[in-house]
XYZ file of C-alpha atoms in Angstrom:
238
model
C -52.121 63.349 47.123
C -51.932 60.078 46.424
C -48.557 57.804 46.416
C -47.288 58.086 42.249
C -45.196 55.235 41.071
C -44.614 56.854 37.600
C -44.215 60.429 35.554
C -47.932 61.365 34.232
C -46.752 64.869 32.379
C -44.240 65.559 29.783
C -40.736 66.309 31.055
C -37.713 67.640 29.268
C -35.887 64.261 27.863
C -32.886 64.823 30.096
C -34.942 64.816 33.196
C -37.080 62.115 32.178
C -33.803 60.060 31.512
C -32.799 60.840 34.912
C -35.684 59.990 36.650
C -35.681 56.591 34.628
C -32.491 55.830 35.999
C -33.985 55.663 39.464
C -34.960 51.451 40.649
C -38.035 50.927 42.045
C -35.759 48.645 44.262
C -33.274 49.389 46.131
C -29.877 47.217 47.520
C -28.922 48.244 51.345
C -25.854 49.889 50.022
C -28.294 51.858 48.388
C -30.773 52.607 51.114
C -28.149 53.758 53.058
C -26.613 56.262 50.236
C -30.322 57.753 49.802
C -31.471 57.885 53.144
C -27.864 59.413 54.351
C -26.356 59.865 57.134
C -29.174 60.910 60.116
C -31.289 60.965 57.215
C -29.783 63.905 55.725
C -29.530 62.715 51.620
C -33.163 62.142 51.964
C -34.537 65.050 53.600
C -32.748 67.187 51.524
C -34.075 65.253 48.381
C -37.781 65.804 49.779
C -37.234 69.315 50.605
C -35.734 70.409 47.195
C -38.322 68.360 45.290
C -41.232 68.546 47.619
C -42.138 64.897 47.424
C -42.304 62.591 49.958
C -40.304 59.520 49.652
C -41.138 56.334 51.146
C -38.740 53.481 51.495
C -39.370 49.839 53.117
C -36.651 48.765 54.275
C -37.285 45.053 54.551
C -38.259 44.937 51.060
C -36.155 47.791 49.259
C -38.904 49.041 47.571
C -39.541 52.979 47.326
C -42.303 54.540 46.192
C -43.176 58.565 46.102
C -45.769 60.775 47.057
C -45.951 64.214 45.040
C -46.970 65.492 42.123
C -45.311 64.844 38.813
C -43.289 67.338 38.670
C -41.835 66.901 42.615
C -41.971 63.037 41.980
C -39.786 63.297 38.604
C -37.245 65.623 40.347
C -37.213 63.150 43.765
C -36.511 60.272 41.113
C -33.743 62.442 39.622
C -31.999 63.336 42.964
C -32.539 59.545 43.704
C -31.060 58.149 40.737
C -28.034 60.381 41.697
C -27.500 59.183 44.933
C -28.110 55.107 43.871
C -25.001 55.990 41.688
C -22.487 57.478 43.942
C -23.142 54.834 46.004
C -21.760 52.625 43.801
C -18.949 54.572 42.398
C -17.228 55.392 45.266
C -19.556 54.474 48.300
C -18.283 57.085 51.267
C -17.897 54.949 54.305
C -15.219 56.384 56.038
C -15.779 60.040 56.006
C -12.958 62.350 54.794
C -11.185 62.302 57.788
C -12.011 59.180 58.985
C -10.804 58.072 54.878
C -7.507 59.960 55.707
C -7.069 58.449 59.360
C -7.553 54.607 57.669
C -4.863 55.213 54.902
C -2.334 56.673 57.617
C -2.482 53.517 59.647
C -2.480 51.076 56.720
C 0.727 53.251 55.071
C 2.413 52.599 58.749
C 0.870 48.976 58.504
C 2.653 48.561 55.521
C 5.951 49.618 56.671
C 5.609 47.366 59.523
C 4.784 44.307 57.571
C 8.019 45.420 55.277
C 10.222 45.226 58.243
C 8.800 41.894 59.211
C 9.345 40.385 55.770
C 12.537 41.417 55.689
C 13.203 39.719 59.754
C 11.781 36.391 57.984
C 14.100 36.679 54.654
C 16.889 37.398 56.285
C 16.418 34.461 59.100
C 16.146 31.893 56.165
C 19.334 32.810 54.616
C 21.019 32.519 57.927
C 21.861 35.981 58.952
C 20.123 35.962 62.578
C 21.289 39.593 63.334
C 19.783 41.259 60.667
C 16.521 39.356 61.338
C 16.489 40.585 64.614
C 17.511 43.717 64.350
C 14.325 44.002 61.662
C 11.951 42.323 63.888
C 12.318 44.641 66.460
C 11.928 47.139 64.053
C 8.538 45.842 63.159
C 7.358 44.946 66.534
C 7.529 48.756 67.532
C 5.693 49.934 64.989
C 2.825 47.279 66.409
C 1.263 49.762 68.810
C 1.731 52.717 66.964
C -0.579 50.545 64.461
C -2.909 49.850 66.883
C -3.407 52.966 67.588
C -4.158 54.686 64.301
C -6.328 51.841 63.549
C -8.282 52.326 66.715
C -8.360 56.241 66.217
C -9.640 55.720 62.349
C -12.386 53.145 63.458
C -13.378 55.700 66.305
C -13.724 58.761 63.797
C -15.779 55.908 60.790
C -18.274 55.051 63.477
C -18.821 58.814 64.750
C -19.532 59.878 60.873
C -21.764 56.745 60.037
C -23.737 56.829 62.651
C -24.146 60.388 63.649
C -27.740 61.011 64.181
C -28.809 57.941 64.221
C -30.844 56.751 67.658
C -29.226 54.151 69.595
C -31.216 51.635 68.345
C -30.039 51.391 65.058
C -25.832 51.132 64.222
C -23.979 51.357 61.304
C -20.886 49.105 60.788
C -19.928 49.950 57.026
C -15.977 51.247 57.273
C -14.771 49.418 60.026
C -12.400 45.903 59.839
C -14.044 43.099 61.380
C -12.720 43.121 65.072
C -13.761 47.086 65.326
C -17.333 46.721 64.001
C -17.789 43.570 66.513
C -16.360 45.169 69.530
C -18.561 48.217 68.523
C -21.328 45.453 68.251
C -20.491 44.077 71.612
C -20.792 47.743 73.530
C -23.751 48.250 72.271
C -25.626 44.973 72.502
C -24.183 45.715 76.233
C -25.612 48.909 76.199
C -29.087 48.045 75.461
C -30.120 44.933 77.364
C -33.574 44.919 75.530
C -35.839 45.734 72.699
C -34.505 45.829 69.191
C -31.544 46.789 67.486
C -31.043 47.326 63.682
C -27.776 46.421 62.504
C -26.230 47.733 59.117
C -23.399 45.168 58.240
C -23.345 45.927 54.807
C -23.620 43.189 52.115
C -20.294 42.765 50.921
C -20.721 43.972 47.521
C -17.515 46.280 47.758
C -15.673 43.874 50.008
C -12.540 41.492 48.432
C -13.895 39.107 46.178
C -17.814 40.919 47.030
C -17.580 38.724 49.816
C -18.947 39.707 52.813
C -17.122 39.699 56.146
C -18.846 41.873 58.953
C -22.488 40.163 58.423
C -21.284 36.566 59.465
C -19.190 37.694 62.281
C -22.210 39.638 63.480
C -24.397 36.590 63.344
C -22.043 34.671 64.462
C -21.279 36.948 67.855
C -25.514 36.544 68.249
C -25.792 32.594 68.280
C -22.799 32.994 70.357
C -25.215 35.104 72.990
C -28.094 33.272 71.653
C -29.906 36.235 70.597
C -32.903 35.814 68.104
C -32.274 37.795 65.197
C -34.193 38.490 61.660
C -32.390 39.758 58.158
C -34.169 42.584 56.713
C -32.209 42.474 53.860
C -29.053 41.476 52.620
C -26.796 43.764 54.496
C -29.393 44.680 57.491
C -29.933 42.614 60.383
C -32.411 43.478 63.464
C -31.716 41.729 66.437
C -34.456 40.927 69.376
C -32.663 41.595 72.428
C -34.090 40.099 75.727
C-alpha cells in the first residue's frame, strides 16, 4: 500500500464531506486531540478504519496509508477529533475538571473576604477589616491544597501513558506545570525531553503563558532547546 493523500472512489456525500473537513495540517492542540492520551484517539481511529495514520510532529502534517475506503473513514474520525479539540479541548479530565472548579469556587470566596478586609479598612472600620482578613487568610491553605490536589489529578490524566521522555503541561497554572517541569528535568539528567506547553490558543487573550515560562526556566539552566512547533518544545538535556 502506498501512503494516499486523497479519496480515489466515490463515497456517499456525507462521508466525503466529512473526510473534507479533515486539514492536511495540523495545530499542536490538534495533534494532541488526535493522537490522545497514550495514543489512545489514534489507535482507535486506525483500528476502526484500518488505515495507518502518520503524523510529523515538527511539521503538523499527516498523511494516511490505506485504501480509500479506510483512508476516507480515518479522515472522517480525524476531522472529528480536530473539532472537539477546539470546542471544548479536555485538558483537565472529568475529575481533574471537577477538582479545578472546587478550588477556584473556594478561591473565590477567599478573594471575597479579602475585598471586603480592604473596603472596609478604607472607610475606617479596622475591626471589620480584620476580622475579614483573617477570614480570608484561612481559607489560603485550604486553597493551596485543592489547587495542588487538581494539578496532581490534570497531570496523571494528560500524561498517562506517555514515556518519561515526553510531558504534557496543558491544564495546569503556570507555577504547577513549571514545578512539574523542574522534577522532571531533575529526573532525567540527559537525553531529550519533549515538552507539550500548549500554544495559548485557549488561554486569556490566546496568549500563551506556560511556553515562555518553560523557556524561560531552560536559559535559566542553560539548557539547549528546539520548538517543534508552536506549542511543543524538545529540550537537549546534558
Amino acid at each position: 500500500m502506498g501512503i494516499c493523500f486523497g479519496i480515489h472512489s466515490p463515497e456517499p456525500a456525507a462521508d466525503a464531506a466529512a473526510a473534507s473537513d479533515a486539514p492536511a495540517h495540523l495545530e499542536s492542540e490538534e495533534i494532541v486531540a488526535v493522537i490522545g492520551h497514550g495514543g489512545s484517539t489514534i489507535k482507535k481511529i486506525e483500528h476502526d478504519s484500518g488505515c495507518k495514520i502518520h503524523i510529523d510532529r515538527g511539521s503538523g502534517s499527516i498523511t494516511y496509508d490505506g485504501s480509500d475506503g479506510a483512508v476516507a473513514a480515518a479522515k472522517k474520525a480525524v476531522a472529528v477529533a480536530v473539532a472537539k479539540a477546539h470546542e471544548m479541548p479536555d485538558y483537565t479530565g472529568p475529575e481533574g475538571g471537577k477538582q479545578r472548579a472546587e478550588a477556584f469556587k473556594l478561591s473565590k470566596k477567599r478573594d471575597g473576604f479579602k475585598h471586603d478586609a480592604k473596603a472596609a479598612y478604607d472607610r475606617g472600620d479596622k475591626a471589620a477589616a480584620h476580622a475579614a482578613s483573617v477570614k480570608g487568610k484561612d481559607l489560603d491553605a485550604e486553597v493551596a491544597r485543592l489547587h495542588a490536589r487538581a494539578a496532581a489529578t490534570i497531570f496523571a490524566y494528560r500524561n498517562k501513558g506517555h514515556p518519561e521522555t515526553f510531558i504534557d503541561l496543558h491544564g495546569l497554572l503556570v507555577d504547577e506545570a513549571l514545578r512539574f517541569l523542574t522534577q522532571r528535568l531533575d529526573a532525567l539528567k540527559q537525553g531529550d525531553l519533549e515538552v507539550v506547553t500548549g500554544a495559548g490558543h485557549h488561554s486569556e487573550n490566546h496568549v500563551a503563558k506556560i511556553k515562555p515560562a518553560a523557556i524561560a526556566l531552560f536559559k535559566e539552566r542553560r539548557l539547549k532547546f528546539s520548538e517543534i512547533n508552536a506549542g511543543d518544545v524538545k529540550v537537549h538535556l546534558k
